[in-house]
PDB file of N, CA, C and O in Angstrom:
ATOM      1  N   MET F   1      38.976  -6.428 -20.967  1.00 73.00           N
ATOM      2  CA  MET F   1      38.173  -5.800 -19.936  1.00 73.00           C
ATOM      3  C   MET F   1      37.333  -4.714 -20.597  1.00 73.00           C
ATOM      4  O   MET F   1      37.831  -3.944 -21.414  1.00 73.00           O
ATOM      5  N   LYS F   2      36.053  -4.659 -20.250  1.00 81.00           N
ATOM      6  CA  LYS F   2      35.220  -3.652 -20.892  1.00 81.00           C
ATOM      7  C   LYS F   2      34.941  -2.470 -19.970  1.00 81.00           C
ATOM      8  O   LYS F   2      34.955  -2.594 -18.751  1.00 81.00           O
ATOM      9  N   MET F   3      34.706  -1.346 -20.586  1.00 84.00           N
ATOM     10  CA  MET F   3      34.407  -0.103 -19.886  1.00 84.00           C
ATOM     11  C   MET F   3      33.035  -0.222 -19.224  1.00 84.00           C
ATOM     12  O   MET F   3      32.101  -0.766 -19.804  1.00 84.00           O
ATOM     13  N   ARG F   4      32.955   0.277 -18.016  1.00 87.00           N
ATOM     14  CA  ARG F   4      31.694   0.329 -17.280  1.00 87.00           C
ATOM     15  C   ARG F   4      31.314   1.778 -17.056  1.00 87.00           C
ATOM     16  O   ARG F   4      32.178   2.648 -16.931  1.00 87.00           O
ATOM     17  N   MET F   5      30.025   2.042 -17.015  1.00 88.00           N
ATOM     18  CA  MET F   5      29.562   3.389 -16.734  1.00 88.00           C
ATOM     19  C   MET F   5      28.210   3.349 -16.056  1.00 88.00           C
ATOM     20  O   MET F   5      27.448   2.397 -16.222  1.00 88.00           O
ATOM     21  N   VAL F   6      27.957   4.361 -15.276  1.00 90.00           N
ATOM     22  CA  VAL F   6      26.644   4.550 -14.685  1.00 90.00           C
ATOM     23  C   VAL F   6      26.406   6.054 -14.623  1.00 90.00           C
ATOM     24  O   VAL F   6      27.315   6.823 -14.319  1.00 90.00           O
ATOM     25  N   LYS F   7      25.209   6.447 -14.992  1.00 91.00           N
ATOM     26  CA  LYS F   7      24.835   7.855 -14.993  1.00 91.00           C
ATOM     27  C   LYS F   7      23.973   8.146 -13.775  1.00 91.00           C
ATOM     28  O   LYS F   7      23.198   7.298 -13.342  1.00 91.00           O
ATOM     29  N   CYS F   8      24.094   9.352 -13.271  1.00 92.00           N
ATOM     30  CA  CYS F   8      23.244   9.772 -12.159  1.00 92.00           C
ATOM     31  C   CYS F   8      21.769   9.603 -12.547  1.00 92.00           C
ATOM     32  O   CYS F   8      20.962   9.144 -11.751  1.00 92.00           O
ATOM     33  N   SER F   9      21.451   9.946 -13.780  1.00 90.00           N
ATOM     34  CA  SER F   9      20.064   9.825 -14.232  1.00 90.00           C
ATOM     35  C   SER F   9      19.605   8.365 -14.267  1.00 90.00           C
ATOM     36  O   SER F   9      18.419   8.084 -14.099  1.00 90.00           O
ATOM     37  N   ASP F  10      20.538   7.410 -14.464  1.00 87.00           N
ATOM     38  CA  ASP F  10      20.192   5.981 -14.452  1.00 87.00           C
ATOM     39  C   ASP F  10      19.680   5.544 -13.089  1.00 87.00           C
ATOM     40  O   ASP F  10      18.845   4.650 -12.989  1.00 87.00           O
ATOM     41  N   VAL F  11      20.220   6.147 -12.042  1.00 89.00           N
ATOM     42  CA  VAL F  11      19.879   5.696 -10.685  1.00 89.00           C
ATOM     43  C   VAL F  11      18.801   6.562 -10.034  1.00 89.00           C
ATOM     44  O   VAL F  11      18.523   6.428  -8.857  1.00 89.00           O
ATOM     45  N   GLY F  12      18.206   7.454 -10.813  1.00 86.00           N
ATOM     46  CA  GLY F  12      17.053   8.195 -10.318  1.00 86.00           C
ATOM     47  C   GLY F  12      17.285   9.649  -9.974  1.00 86.00           C
ATOM     48  O   GLY F  12      16.398  10.303  -9.443  1.00 86.00           O
ATOM     49  N   ILE F  13      18.468  10.175 -10.272  1.00 86.00           N
ATOM     50  CA  ILE F  13      18.721  11.595 -10.036  1.00 86.00           C
ATOM     51  C   ILE F  13      18.653  12.258 -11.409  1.00 86.00           C
ATOM     52  O   ILE F  13      19.652  12.431 -12.094  1.00 86.00           O
ATOM     53  N   CYS F  14      17.441  12.573 -11.807  1.00 80.00           N
ATOM     54  CA  CYS F  14      17.150  12.951 -13.197  1.00 80.00           C
ATOM     55  C   CYS F  14      17.727  14.283 -13.643  1.00 80.00           C
ATOM     56  O   CYS F  14      17.924  14.490 -14.826  1.00 80.00           O
ATOM     57  N   ASN F  15      17.994  15.183 -12.752  1.00 87.00           N
ATOM     58  CA  ASN F  15      18.474  16.494 -13.162  1.00 87.00           C
ATOM     59  C   ASN F  15      19.998  16.589 -13.162  1.00 87.00           C
ATOM     60  O   ASN F  15      20.540  17.680 -13.143  1.00 87.00           O
ATOM     61  N   CYS F  16      20.677  15.452 -13.208  1.00 92.00           N
ATOM     62  CA  CYS F  16      22.146  15.445 -13.149  1.00 92.00           C
ATOM     63  C   CYS F  16      22.712  14.647 -14.323  1.00 92.00           C
ATOM     64  O   CYS F  16      22.281  13.522 -14.582  1.00 92.00           O
ATOM     65  N   ASP F  17      23.675  15.244 -15.000  1.00 93.00           N
ATOM     66  CA  ASP F  17      24.293  14.609 -16.170  1.00 93.00           C
ATOM     67  C   ASP F  17      25.592  13.878 -15.850  1.00 93.00           C
ATOM     68  O   ASP F  17      26.279  13.415 -16.756  1.00 93.00           O
ATOM     69  N   TYR F  18      25.932  13.748 -14.565  1.00 95.00           N
ATOM     70  CA  TYR F  18      27.204  13.130 -14.181  1.00 95.00           C
ATOM     71  C   TYR F  18      27.258  11.668 -14.617  1.00 95.00           C
ATOM     72  O   TYR F  18      26.278  10.931 -14.519  1.00 95.00           O
ATOM     73  N   ILE F  19      28.435  11.251 -15.105  1.00 94.00           N
ATOM     74  CA  ILE F  19      28.665   9.865 -15.518  1.00 94.00           C
ATOM     75  C   ILE F  19      29.954   9.384 -14.853  1.00 94.00           C
ATOM     76  O   ILE F  19      30.992  10.029 -14.973  1.00 94.00           O
ATOM     77  N   ALA F  20      29.884   8.261 -14.175  1.00 94.00           N
ATOM     78  CA  ALA F  20      31.072   7.617 -13.617  1.00 94.00           C
ATOM     79  C   ALA F  20      31.508   6.547 -14.614  1.00 94.00           C
ATOM     80  O   ALA F  20      30.704   5.716 -15.030  1.00 94.00           O
ATOM     81  N   LEU F  21      32.782   6.587 -15.003  1.00 92.00           N
ATOM     82  CA  LEU F  21      33.334   5.667 -16.006  1.00 92.00           C
ATOM     83  C   LEU F  21      34.558   4.958 -15.465  1.00 92.00           C
ATOM     84  O   LEU F  21      35.284   5.509 -14.643  1.00 92.00           O
ATOM     85  N   GLY F  22      34.807   3.769 -15.962  1.00 91.00           N
ATOM     86  CA  GLY F  22      36.029   3.059 -15.626  1.00 91.00           C
ATOM     87  C   GLY F  22      35.934   1.598 -16.000  1.00 91.00           C
ATOM     88  O   GLY F  22      34.895   1.109 -16.418  1.00 91.00           O
ATOM     89  N   TYR F  23      37.063   0.915 -15.829  1.00 89.00           N
ATOM     90  CA  TYR F  23      37.123  -0.516 -16.128  1.00 89.00           C
ATOM     91  C   TYR F  23      36.892  -1.371 -14.897  1.00 89.00           C
ATOM     92  O   TYR F  23      36.500  -2.519 -15.012  1.00 89.00           O
ATOM     93  N   ASP F  24      37.150  -0.831 -13.730  1.00 90.00           N
ATOM     94  CA  ASP F  24      36.983  -1.561 -12.484  1.00 90.00           C
ATOM     95  C   ASP F  24      35.623  -1.211 -11.877  1.00 90.00           C
ATOM     96  O   ASP F  24      35.367  -0.059 -11.527  1.00 90.00           O
ATOM     97  N   ILE F  25      34.758  -2.202 -11.767  1.00 89.00           N
ATOM     98  CA  ILE F  25      33.392  -1.980 -11.281  1.00 89.00           C
ATOM     99  C   ILE F  25      33.390  -1.336  -9.895  1.00 89.00           C
ATOM    100  O   ILE F  25      32.629  -0.406  -9.641  1.00 89.00           O
ATOM    101  N   ASP F  26      34.250  -1.811  -9.014  1.00 91.00           N
ATOM    102  CA  ASP F  26      34.282  -1.267  -7.653  1.00 91.00           C
ATOM    103  C   ASP F  26      34.664   0.206  -7.643  1.00 91.00           C
ATOM    104  O   ASP F  26      34.089   1.006  -6.906  1.00 91.00           O
ATOM    105  N   GLU F  27      35.631   0.587  -8.482  1.00 93.00           N
ATOM    106  CA  GLU F  27      36.054   1.985  -8.553  1.00 93.00           C
ATOM    107  C   GLU F  27      34.956   2.872  -9.126  1.00 93.00           C
ATOM    108  O   GLU F  27      34.739   3.986  -8.659  1.00 93.00           O
ATOM    109  N   VAL F  28      34.267   2.386 -10.149  1.00 92.00           N
ATOM    110  CA  VAL F  28      33.179   3.166 -10.741  1.00 92.00           C
ATOM    111  C   VAL F  28      32.054   3.342  -9.721  1.00 92.00           C
ATOM    112  O   VAL F  28      31.496   4.433  -9.582  1.00 92.00           O
ATOM    113  N   GLU F  29      31.756   2.287  -8.995  1.00 92.00           N
ATOM    114  CA  GLU F  29      30.716   2.367  -7.963  1.00 92.00           C
ATOM    115  C   GLU F  29      31.114   3.374  -6.879  1.00 92.00           C
ATOM    116  O   GLU F  29      30.314   4.233  -6.487  1.00 92.00           O
ATOM    117  N   LYS F  30      32.356   3.294  -6.408  1.00 94.00           N
ATOM    118  CA  LYS F  30      32.834   4.242  -5.397  1.00 94.00           C
ATOM    119  C   LYS F  30      32.765   5.672  -5.918  1.00 94.00           C
ATOM    120  O   LYS F  30      32.378   6.589  -5.199  1.00 94.00           O
ATOM    121  N   ASN F  31      33.146   5.856  -7.174  1.00 95.00           N
ATOM    122  CA  ASN F  31      33.129   7.176  -7.801  1.00 95.00           C
ATOM    123  C   ASN F  31      31.702   7.736  -7.827  1.00 95.00           C
ATOM    124  O   ASN F  31      31.477   8.894  -7.469  1.00 95.00           O
ATOM    125  N   MET F  32      30.748   6.928  -8.242  1.00 95.00           N
ATOM    126  CA  MET F  32      29.357   7.390  -8.312  1.00 95.00           C
ATOM    127  C   MET F  32      28.810   7.680  -6.923  1.00 95.00           C
ATOM    128  O   MET F  32      28.153   8.701  -6.709  1.00 95.00           O
ATOM    129  N   LEU F  33      29.068   6.804  -5.969  1.00 94.00           N
ATOM    130  CA  LEU F  33      28.554   7.017  -4.616  1.00 94.00           C
ATOM    131  C   LEU F  33      29.182   8.251  -3.974  1.00 94.00           C
ATOM    132  O   LEU F  33      28.491   9.007  -3.282  1.00 94.00           O
ATOM    133  N   ALA F  34      30.456   8.496  -4.246  1.00 96.00           N
ATOM    134  CA  ALA F  34      31.113   9.702  -3.727  1.00 96.00           C
ATOM    135  C   ALA F  34      30.490  10.943  -4.360  1.00 96.00           C
ATOM    136  O   ALA F  34      30.239  11.944  -3.669  1.00 96.00           O
ATOM    137  N   HIS F  35      30.215  10.886  -5.647  1.00 96.00           N
ATOM    138  CA  HIS F  35      29.563  12.002  -6.330  1.00 96.00           C
ATOM    139  C   HIS F  35      28.201  12.292  -5.696  1.00 96.00           C
ATOM    140  O   HIS F  35      27.873  13.446  -5.415  1.00 96.00           O
ATOM    141  N   ILE F  36      27.432  11.251  -5.465  1.00 95.00           N
ATOM    142  CA  ILE F  36      26.100  11.426  -4.872  1.00 95.00           C
ATOM    143  C   ILE F  36      26.212  12.035  -3.478  1.00 95.00           C
ATOM    144  O   ILE F  36      25.471  12.960  -3.139  1.00 95.00           O
ATOM    145  N   GLU F  37      27.156  11.542  -2.694  1.00 94.00           N
ATOM    146  CA  GLU F  37      27.328  12.062  -1.326  1.00 94.00           C
ATOM    147  C   GLU F  37      27.735  13.530  -1.316  1.00 94.00           C
ATOM    148  O   GLU F  37      27.328  14.278  -0.433  1.00 94.00           O
ATOM    149  N   ILE F  38      28.514  13.944  -2.298  1.00 95.00           N
ATOM    150  CA  ILE F  38      28.989  15.332  -2.343  1.00 95.00           C
ATOM    151  C   ILE F  38      27.971  16.246  -3.031  1.00 95.00           C
ATOM    152  O   ILE F  38      27.570  17.270  -2.480  1.00 95.00           O
ATOM    153  N   GLU F  39      27.565  15.882  -4.225  1.00 95.00           N
ATOM    154  CA  GLU F  39      26.727  16.766  -5.038  1.00 95.00           C
ATOM    155  C   GLU F  39      25.234  16.687  -4.718  1.00 95.00           C
ATOM    156  O   GLU F  39      24.489  17.601  -5.061  1.00 95.00           O
ATOM    157  N   HIS F  40      24.809  15.594  -4.124  1.00 94.00           N
ATOM    158  CA  HIS F  40      23.386  15.407  -3.845  1.00 94.00           C
ATOM    159  C   HIS F  40      23.155  15.129  -2.361  1.00 94.00           C
ATOM    160  O   HIS F  40      22.267  14.365  -1.980  1.00 94.00           O
ATOM    161  N   LYS F  41      23.980  15.770  -1.545  1.00 94.00           N
ATOM    162  CA  LYS F  41      23.907  15.587  -0.092  1.00 94.00           C
ATOM    163  C   LYS F  41      22.503  15.876   0.441  1.00 94.00           C
ATOM    164  O   LYS F  41      21.995  15.153   1.290  1.00 94.00           O
ATOM    165  N   ASP F  42      21.865  16.921  -0.100  1.00 94.00           N
ATOM    166  CA  ASP F  42      20.524  17.277   0.339  1.00 94.00           C
ATOM    167  C   ASP F  42      19.518  16.156   0.069  1.00 94.00           C
ATOM    168  O   ASP F  42      18.648  15.877   0.896  1.00 94.00           O
ATOM    169  N   LEU F  43      19.647  15.496  -1.075  1.00 91.00           N
ATOM    170  CA  LEU F  43      18.761  14.371  -1.389  1.00 91.00           C
ATOM    171  C   LEU F  43      18.993  13.211  -0.428  1.00 91.00           C
ATOM    172  O   LEU F  43      18.041  12.592   0.055  1.00 91.00           O
ATOM    173  N   LEU F  44      20.272  12.902  -0.180  1.00 91.00           N
ATOM    174  CA  LEU F  44      20.596  11.805   0.734  1.00 91.00           C
ATOM    175  C   LEU F  44      20.070  12.071   2.138  1.00 91.00           C
ATOM    176  O   LEU F  44      19.544  11.170   2.789  1.00 91.00           O
ATOM    177  N   GLU F  45      20.215  13.304   2.596  1.00 93.00           N
ATOM    178  CA  GLU F  45      19.758  13.644   3.943  1.00 93.00           C
ATOM    179  C   GLU F  45      18.245  13.548   4.074  1.00 93.00           C
ATOM    180  O   GLU F  45      17.737  13.288   5.156  1.00 93.00           O
ATOM    181  N   ALA F  46      17.526  13.739   2.970  1.00 94.00           N
ATOM    182  CA  ALA F  46      16.067  13.658   2.988  1.00 94.00           C
ATOM    183  C   ALA F  46      15.562  12.218   2.858  1.00 94.00           C
ATOM    184  O   ALA F  46      14.381  11.952   3.094  1.00 94.00           O
ATOM    185  N   MET F  47      16.447  11.294   2.501  1.00 93.00           N
ATOM    186  CA  MET F  47      16.048   9.891   2.309  1.00 93.00           C
ATOM    187  C   MET F  47      16.046   9.131   3.625  1.00 93.00           C
ATOM    188  O   MET F  47      16.860   9.391   4.504  1.00 93.00           O
ATOM    189  N   SER F  48      15.155   8.156   3.674  1.00 94.00           N
ATOM    190  CA  SER F  48      15.194   7.219   4.796  1.00 94.00           C
ATOM    191  C   SER F  48      16.366   6.270   4.571  1.00 94.00           C
ATOM    192  O   SER F  48      16.948   6.224   3.473  1.00 94.00           O
ATOM    193  N   GLU F  49      16.713   5.519   5.577  1.00 93.00           N
ATOM    194  CA  GLU F  49      17.797   4.536   5.438  1.00 93.00           C
ATOM    195  C   GLU F  49      17.464   3.530   4.342  1.00 93.00           C
ATOM    196  O   GLU F  49      18.324   3.133   3.563  1.00 93.00           O
ATOM    197  N   SER F  50      16.217   3.139   4.261  1.00 94.00           N
ATOM    198  CA  SER F  50      15.773   2.192   3.249  1.00 94.00           C
ATOM    199  C   SER F  50      15.910   2.777   1.840  1.00 94.00           C
ATOM    200  O   SER F  50      16.369   2.095   0.915  1.00 94.00           O
ATOM    201  N   GLU F  51      15.524   4.027   1.664  1.00 93.00           N
ATOM    202  CA  GLU F  51      15.641   4.672   0.357  1.00 93.00           C
ATOM    203  C   GLU F  51      17.104   4.815  -0.056  1.00 93.00           C
ATOM    204  O   GLU F  51      17.440   4.614  -1.226  1.00 93.00           O
ATOM    205  N   ALA F  52      17.978   5.146   0.882  1.00 91.00           N
ATOM    206  CA  ALA F  52      19.404   5.261   0.590  1.00 91.00           C
ATOM    207  C   ALA F  52      19.976   3.897   0.188  1.00 91.00           C
ATOM    208  O   ALA F  52      20.797   3.803  -0.728  1.00 91.00           O
ATOM    209  N   HIS F  53      19.524   2.844   0.862  1.00 90.00           N
ATOM    210  CA  HIS F  53      19.964   1.489   0.519  1.00 90.00           C
ATOM    211  C   HIS F  53      19.520   1.136  -0.902  1.00 90.00           C
ATOM    212  O   HIS F  53      20.299   0.560  -1.677  1.00 90.00           O
ATOM    213  N   ILE F  54      18.306   1.498  -1.254  1.00 91.00           N
ATOM    214  CA  ILE F  54      17.793   1.225  -2.600  1.00 91.00           C
ATOM    215  C   ILE F  54      18.603   1.985  -3.642  1.00 91.00           C
ATOM    216  O   ILE F  54      18.939   1.441  -4.707  1.00 91.00           O
ATOM    217  N   LEU F  55      18.959   3.227  -3.358  1.00 91.00           N
ATOM    218  CA  LEU F  55      19.790   4.009  -4.283  1.00 91.00           C
ATOM    219  C   LEU F  55      21.141   3.333  -4.491  1.00 91.00           C
ATOM    220  O   LEU F  55      21.598   3.175  -5.627  1.00 91.00           O
ATOM    221  N   ASN F  56      21.779   2.899  -3.413  1.00 90.00           N
ATOM    222  CA  ASN F  56      23.059   2.186  -3.522  1.00 90.00           C
ATOM    223  C   ASN F  56      22.901   0.906  -4.336  1.00 90.00           C
ATOM    224  O   ASN F  56      23.768   0.557  -5.145  1.00 90.00           O
ATOM    225  N   HIS F  57      21.794   0.214  -4.122  1.00 89.00           N
ATOM    226  CA  HIS F  57      21.533  -1.027  -4.856  1.00 89.00           C
ATOM    227  C   HIS F  57      21.361  -0.743  -6.353  1.00 89.00           C
ATOM    228  O   HIS F  57      21.830  -1.518  -7.189  1.00 89.00           O
ATOM    229  N   ARG F  58      20.705   0.373  -6.693  1.00 90.00           N
ATOM    230  CA  ARG F  58      20.541   0.735  -8.105  1.00 90.00           C
ATOM    231  C   ARG F  58      21.890   0.951  -8.781  1.00 90.00           C
ATOM    232  O   ARG F  58      22.082   0.528  -9.921  1.00 90.00           O
ATOM    233  N   VAL F  59      22.815   1.601  -8.089  1.00 91.00           N
ATOM    234  CA  VAL F  59      24.153   1.818  -8.650  1.00 91.00           C
ATOM    235  C   VAL F  59      24.797   0.467  -8.938  1.00 91.00           C
ATOM    236  O   VAL F  59      25.308   0.222 -10.034  1.00 91.00           O
ATOM    237  N   SER F  60      24.753  -0.442  -7.979  1.00 88.00           N
ATOM    238  CA  SER F  60      25.346  -1.774  -8.153  1.00 88.00           C
ATOM    239  C   SER F  60      24.668  -2.544  -9.273  1.00 88.00           C
ATOM    240  O   SER F  60      25.335  -3.226 -10.063  1.00 88.00           O
ATOM    241  N   THR F  61      23.357  -2.445  -9.357  1.00 86.00           N
ATOM    242  CA  THR F  61      22.609  -3.163 -10.381  1.00 86.00           C
ATOM    243  C   THR F  61      22.990  -2.684 -11.773  1.00 86.00           C
ATOM    244  O   THR F  61      23.240  -3.491 -12.668  1.00 86.00           O
ATOM    245  N   PHE F  62      23.041  -1.379 -11.975  1.00 83.00           N
ATOM    246  CA  PHE F  62      23.410  -0.864 -13.286  1.00 83.00           C
ATOM    247  C   PHE F  62      24.819  -1.276 -13.665  1.00 83.00           C
ATOM    248  O   PHE F  62      25.074  -1.613 -14.817  1.00 83.00           O
ATOM    249  N   LEU F  63      25.737  -1.281 -12.731  1.00 83.00           N
ATOM    250  CA  LEU F  63      27.104  -1.678 -13.048  1.00 83.00           C
ATOM    251  C   LEU F  63      27.222  -3.164 -13.308  1.00 83.00           C
ATOM    252  O   LEU F  63      27.963  -3.592 -14.182  1.00 83.00           O
ATOM    253  N   GLY F  64      26.492  -3.961 -12.566  1.00 77.00           N
ATOM    254  CA  GLY F  64      26.567  -5.409 -12.722  1.00 77.00           C
ATOM    255  C   GLY F  64      25.904  -5.922 -13.973  1.00 77.00           C
ATOM    256  O   GLY F  64      26.301  -6.927 -14.534  1.00 77.00           O
ATOM    257  N   ARG F  65      24.879  -5.209 -14.449  1.00 63.00           N
ATOM    258  CA  ARG F  65      24.130  -5.671 -15.615  1.00 63.00           C
ATOM    259  C   ARG F  65      24.342  -4.786 -16.824  1.00 63.00           C
ATOM    260  O   ARG F  65      23.781  -5.027 -17.879  1.00 63.00           O
ATOM    261  N   SER F  66      25.156  -3.762 -16.692  1.00 52.00           N
ATOM    262  CA  SER F  66      25.350  -2.822 -17.782  1.00 52.00           C
ATOM    263  C   SER F  66      26.296  -3.374 -18.829  1.00 52.00           C
ATOM    264  O   SER F  66      27.258  -4.054 -18.517  1.00 52.00           O
ATOM    265  N   CYS F  67      26.023  -3.023 -20.052  1.00 53.00           N
ATOM    266  CA  CYS F  67      26.932  -3.398 -21.135  1.00 53.00           C
ATOM    267  C   CYS F  67      28.041  -2.374 -21.272  1.00 53.00           C
ATOM    268  O   CYS F  67      28.942  -2.533 -22.083  1.00 53.00           O
ATOM    269  N   GLY F  68      27.955  -1.296 -20.501  1.00 48.00           N
ATOM    270  CA  GLY F  68      28.938  -0.233 -20.594  1.00 48.00           C
ATOM    271  C   GLY F  68      28.428   0.965 -21.361  1.00 48.00           C
ATOM    272  O   GLY F  68      29.070   1.989 -21.421  1.00 48.00           O
ATOM    273  N   CYS F  69      27.228   0.847 -21.921  1.00 53.00           N
ATOM    274  CA  CYS F  69      26.675   1.960 -22.698  1.00 53.00           C
ATOM    275  C   CYS F  69      25.724   2.790 -21.854  1.00 53.00           C
ATOM    276  O   CYS F  69      25.206   3.791 -22.317  1.00 53.00           O
ATOM    277  N   GLY F  70      25.465   2.368 -20.628  1.00 49.00           N
ATOM    278  CA  GLY F  70      24.552   3.102 -19.777  1.00 49.00           C
ATOM    279  C   GLY F  70      23.154   2.519 -19.758  1.00 49.00           C
ATOM    280  O   GLY F  70      22.299   2.980 -19.019  1.00 49.00           O
ATOM    281  N   HIS F  71      22.919   1.509 -20.573  1.00 50.00           N
ATOM    282  CA  HIS F  71      21.611   0.860 -20.613  1.00 50.00           C
ATOM    283  C   HIS F  71      21.740  -0.565 -20.082  1.00 50.00           C
ATOM    284  O   HIS F  71      22.772  -1.203 -20.263  1.00 50.00           O
ATOM    285  N   LEU F  72      20.694  -1.064 -19.469  1.00 46.00           N
ATOM    286  CA  LEU F  72      20.725  -2.426 -18.957  1.00 46.00           C
ATOM    287  C   LEU F  72      20.636  -3.421 -20.095  1.00 46.00           C
ATOM    288  O   LEU F  72      19.892  -3.216 -21.054  1.00 46.00           O
ATOM    289  N   GLU F  73      21.409  -4.495 -19.970  1.00 47.00           N
ATOM    290  CA  GLU F  73      21.302  -5.584 -20.940  1.00 47.00           C
ATOM    291  C   GLU F  73      20.074  -6.405 -20.581  1.00 47.00           C
ATOM    292  O   GLU F  73      19.794  -6.651 -19.424  1.00 47.00           O
ATOM    293  N   MET F  74      19.355  -6.798 -21.584  1.00 41.00           N
ATOM    294  CA  MET F  74      18.172  -7.615 -21.347  1.00 41.00           C
ATOM    295  C   MET F  74      18.558  -9.087 -21.520  1.00 41.00           C
ATOM    296  O   MET F  74      19.251  -9.425 -22.469  1.00 41.00           O
ATOM    297  N   PRO F  75      18.127  -9.944 -20.590  1.00 42.00           N
ATOM    298  CA  PRO F  75      18.487 -11.372 -20.689  1.00 42.00           C
ATOM    299  C   PRO F  75      17.853 -12.032 -21.881  1.00 42.00           C
ATOM    300  O   PRO F  75      16.959 -11.592 -22.474  1.00 42.00           O
TER     301      PRO F  75
END
């Protein structure tokens, strides 16, 4: 099983160095989304429902296509 990670900066929150790490994709995703809800509540409240959905999708995309180094694997 390989390590997965996603950085706040990967999903568009550029001024945050937070990194969610783990082996279970679902847990890492939950960890990142919980971090965003707590630490970036003001950003979430300013987003439309569509923008919030896109942010959630970015987290899933990085985890699903990530090699674990924080960068997307290219096909």
